[in-house]
Each structure stands twice: as C-alpha cells, then as structure tokens.
C-alpha positions as semicolon CSV with decimal commas, in nm:
position;residue;x (nm);y (nm);z (nm)
1;M;29,482;18,928;15,538
2;R;29,675;18,666;15,343
3;T;29,457;18,721;15,036
4;R;29,509;19,096;15,058
5;N;29,887;19,054;15,079
6;R;29,885;18,807;14,791
7;V;29,689;19,058;14,582
8;L;29,936;19,336;14,672
9;R;30,235;19,122;14,570
10;A;30,062;19,019;14,249
11;A;29,979;19,381;14,171
12;A;30,339;19,483;14,233
13;S;30,462;19,211;13,994
14;E;30,207;19,317;13,735
15;I;30,312;19,683;13,763
16;V;30,678;19,587;13,719
17;Q;30,591;19,387;13,408
18;S;30,317;19,599;13,251
19;G;30,331;19,946;13,406
20;Y;30,036;20,144;13,536
21;H;29,834;20,140;13,215
22;G;29,891;19,771;13,143
23;T;29,790;19,659;13,491
24;T;29,427;19,552;13,526
25;L;29,237;19,409;13,820
26;A;29,164;19,097;13,613
27;R;29,536;19,039;13,544
28;V;29,618;19,094;13,911
29;A;29,347;18,843;14,010
30;A;29,487;18,585;13,770
31;R;29,843;18,641;13,893
32;A;29,731;18,615;14,259
33;D;29,519;18,309;14,177
34;V;29,210;18,467;14,333
35;T;28,877;18,577;14,193
36;L;28,817;18,927;14,064
37;G;28,562;18,958;14,344
38;A;28,835;18,890;14,602
39;V;29,050;19,166;14,452
40;S;28,755;19,407;14,444
41;F;28,665;19,323;14,804
42;H;29,002;19,453;14,923
43;F;29,056;19,717;14,656
44;P;28,741;19,853;14,491
45;T;28,934;20,030;14,213
46;K;29,256;19,991;14,025
47;Q;29,365;20,329;14,160
48;A;29,312;20,212;14,520
49;L;29,522;19,902;14,456
50;I;29,800;20,096;14,282
51;Q;29,805;20,355;14,562
52;E;29,842;20,082;14,826
53;V;30,130;19,918;14,638
54;Y;30,295;20,259;14,609
55;R;30,244;20,340;14,980
56;D;30,390;20,006;15,081
57;G;30,696;20,052;14,860
58;V;30,754;20,406;14,986
59;K;30,725;20,280;15,344
60;R;30,986;20,009;15,282
61;T;31,215;20,261;15,113
62;S;31,174;20,514;15,395
63;V;31,271;20,252;15,652
64;A;31,586;20,171;15,453
65;V;31,676;20,540;15,420
66;A;31,618;20,600;15,791
67;S;31,837;20,303;15,881
68;Q;32,129;20,472;15,702
69;A;32,072;20,814;15,860
70;G;32,241;20,759;16,197
71;D;32,553;20,576;16,085
72;D;32,889;20,718;16,201
73;A;33,075;20,620;15,883
74;E;33,221;20,874;15,644
75;P;32,950;21,044;15,433
76;L;33,072;20,888;15,108
77;Q;33,074;20,543;15,269
78;R;32,721;20,604;15,400
79;L;32,615;20,709;15,050
80;A;32,761;20,390;14,905
81;D;32,586;20,187;15,177
82;L;32,255;20,362;15,105
83;T;32,292;20,296;14,732
84;L;32,353;19,929;14,797
85;R;32,059;19,908;15,040
86;L;31,823;20,068;14,787
87;A;31,956;19,838;14,516
88;S;31,887;19,535;14,735
89;L;31,526;19,651;14,773
90;L;31,492;19,691;14,397
91;L;31,637;19,345;14,339
92;N;31,428;19,165;14,602
93;D;31,287;18,860;14,422
94;D;31,045;18,787;14,707
95;D;30,892;19,135;14,721
96;P;30,870;19,344;14,403
97;T;30,692;19,632;14,581
98;V;30,985;19,878;14,571
99;L;31,059;19,792;14,208
100;A;30,691;19,858;14,132
101;C;30,722;20,201;14,299
102;S;31,021;20,272;14,082
103;R;30,829;20,172;13,770
104;L;30,531;20,389;13,868
105;S;30,764;20,681;13,930
106;R;30,945;20,634;13,600
107;D;30,624;20,601;13,397
108;D;30,433;20,888;13,564
109;P;30,463;21,223;13,383
110;T;30,253;21,401;13,649
111;G;30,495;21,343;13,936
112;H;30,218;21,188;14,147
113;F;30,428;20,876;14,203
114;A;30,754;21,036;14,315
115;W;30,934;20,736;14,466
116;R;31,277;20,890;14,412
117;D;31,181;21,177;14,643
118;T;31,189;20,920;14,923
119;W;31,567;20,892;14,898
120;C;31,696;21,186;14,690
121;G;31,706;21,423;14,989
122;Q;31,924;21,184;15,189
123;V;32,149;21,131;14,886
124;A;32,189;21,508;14,838
125;G;32,267;21,560;15,207
126;L;32,528;21,284;15,212
127;A;32,681;21,408;14,886
128;N;32,712;21,759;15,030
129;R;32,874;21,627;15,349
130;A;33,108;21,405;15,146
131;C;33,231;21,704;14,946
132;D;33,270;21,914;15,261
133;A;33,464;21,642;15,443
134;P;33,838;21,691;15,493
135;T;33,892;21,356;15,320
136;A;33,727;21,476;14,995
137;L;33,951;21,424;14,695
138;G;34,014;21,714;14,457
139;A;33,725;21,910;14,313
140;C;33,424;21,737;14,465
141;S;33,080;21,807;14,319
142;S;32,780;21,699;14,525
143;E;32,563;21,735;14,212
144;T;32,787;21,490;14,026
145;I;32,784;21,244;14,315
146;G;32,404;21,265;14,335
147;F;32,383;21,212;13,958
148;L;32,608;20,907;13,990
149;V;32,382;20,753;14,256
150;R;32,069;20,816;14,046
151;C;32,237;20,659;13,741
152;L;32,353;20,358;13,942
153;L;32,003;20,298;14,077
154;M;31,845;20,345;13,733
155;G;32,086;20,081;13,605
156;V;31,985;19,848;13,887
157;E;31,618;19,909;13,800
158;A;31,685;19,814;13,438
159;W;31,881;19,507;13,546
160;A;31,604;19,395;13,783
161;V;31,341;19,350;13,513
162;H;31,546;19,120;13,291
163;A;31,436;18,760;13,319
164;G;31,716;18,541;13,443
165;A;31,923;18,833;13,570
166;D;32,146;18,730;13,859
167;H;32,046;18,979;14,127
168;H;32,316;18,869;14,369
169;A;32,577;18,928;14,098
170;A;32,434;19,275;14,038
171;L;32,473;19,363;14,406
172;R;32,830;19,230;14,406
173;Q;32,910;19,435;14,094
174;L;32,759;19,748;14,248
175;A;32,966;19,699;14,563
176;A;33,277;19,646;14,349
177;A;33,203;19,964;14,153
178;W;33,184;20,162;14,477
179;R;33,509;20,005;14,602
180;Q;33,685;20,115;14,285
181;A;33,536;20,464;14,295
182;M;33,609;20,507;14,665
183;P;33,958;20,400;14,771
184;G;33,949;20,266;15,123
185;G;33,575;20,200;15,105
186;H;33,440;19,868;15,219
187;M;33,126;19,724;15,073
188;E;32,948;19,399;15,134
189;A;32,671;19,298;14,897
190;E;32,351;19,209;15,081
191;G;32,136;18,919;14,976
C-alpha cells in the first residue's frame, strides 16, 4: 500500500508540473523512486493512474466542501471560509493531489476532469444566500461573487506552481483580501 500511495503522490506532482500529456508512467516511476513494473502493477495504464489521482483529489475536495456546509455563520463568511479551505488544499506542499485535479480540469477541453464542479454548486448556493441576506450591502450579485471566488482560486492555483512561493503567505493574503472585501468578517489562514 505504501508503494501505491507513493506512486499516486508522484503522479500528482508530475501532473502539476507537466499536465496530462506530459505525464508518463516512466516519469512517475522515476519521481516515486520505484520501477516501472511497480507502477504498472498498481496502475496498468496511464489513464488508470490519472483517474485515481483525480478521484482522490475530488474526494478530498468534497470532504472540505461538506465540512463548510453545516456552519451557522453568515453566508458570505461561509463563502470566505470555503475559499480559504479550498486554497489550503491547493497549496498543500505535502499532498499535491487537489492541485493535480485543478491542473487536469484546467487542461481538459472535454470537461471529463471537472474538478471545479465539486465546489461550484456550494459557491453558487452561498453566493445566492449572501445576496438574499438582510445584511447584504447595496446591489449584490451572486454571479459576481461566484466569479470573484473562481478568480481567487485560479490565482491561488497559479501561485501554487511557482517554485519558492510562500504558500503560508498566500493564505494570509487571501484571508486579508476577504477581510477587506467583507467588513466585520474574520478570517484565519490555515496552515
């Protein structure tokens, strides 16, 4: 099981760096420091390996989204919290699986790897509730709020792949951005 997990992590790192088309079983084997036979034993094809990385990342994302679903905080605060939670998954140095899902989703013109679908529904629901809340300021647009969250997370994705990027600083900056955009909001950067 340890070899399988090492191969999955190596594949996720390779996907982040090289994308779907640049990832090969041989490169994954080298990154995992295992033989090509060991990779093929667990994952007979590149597609099987990629699918497992994607499933694992979607599972991790779904757990994070579900953990934000039952909170009693204001909808906009919950949306900010969800954004920060997703960002912390993307910036996880120890487990690049979610970032690999994001890369697969971004690179896939067919829509087969639709990682963003894992969280976009929750974002839309929270944005709608935020605009319907009595505390909503002025002309509130749930579409604009949803767009903001997508842009913030795309920025985090771009930040995550830069060598030497300070991921903790990125989370602090994201929390600070939400604090400025949401008077009275309280954000604590995870990690």
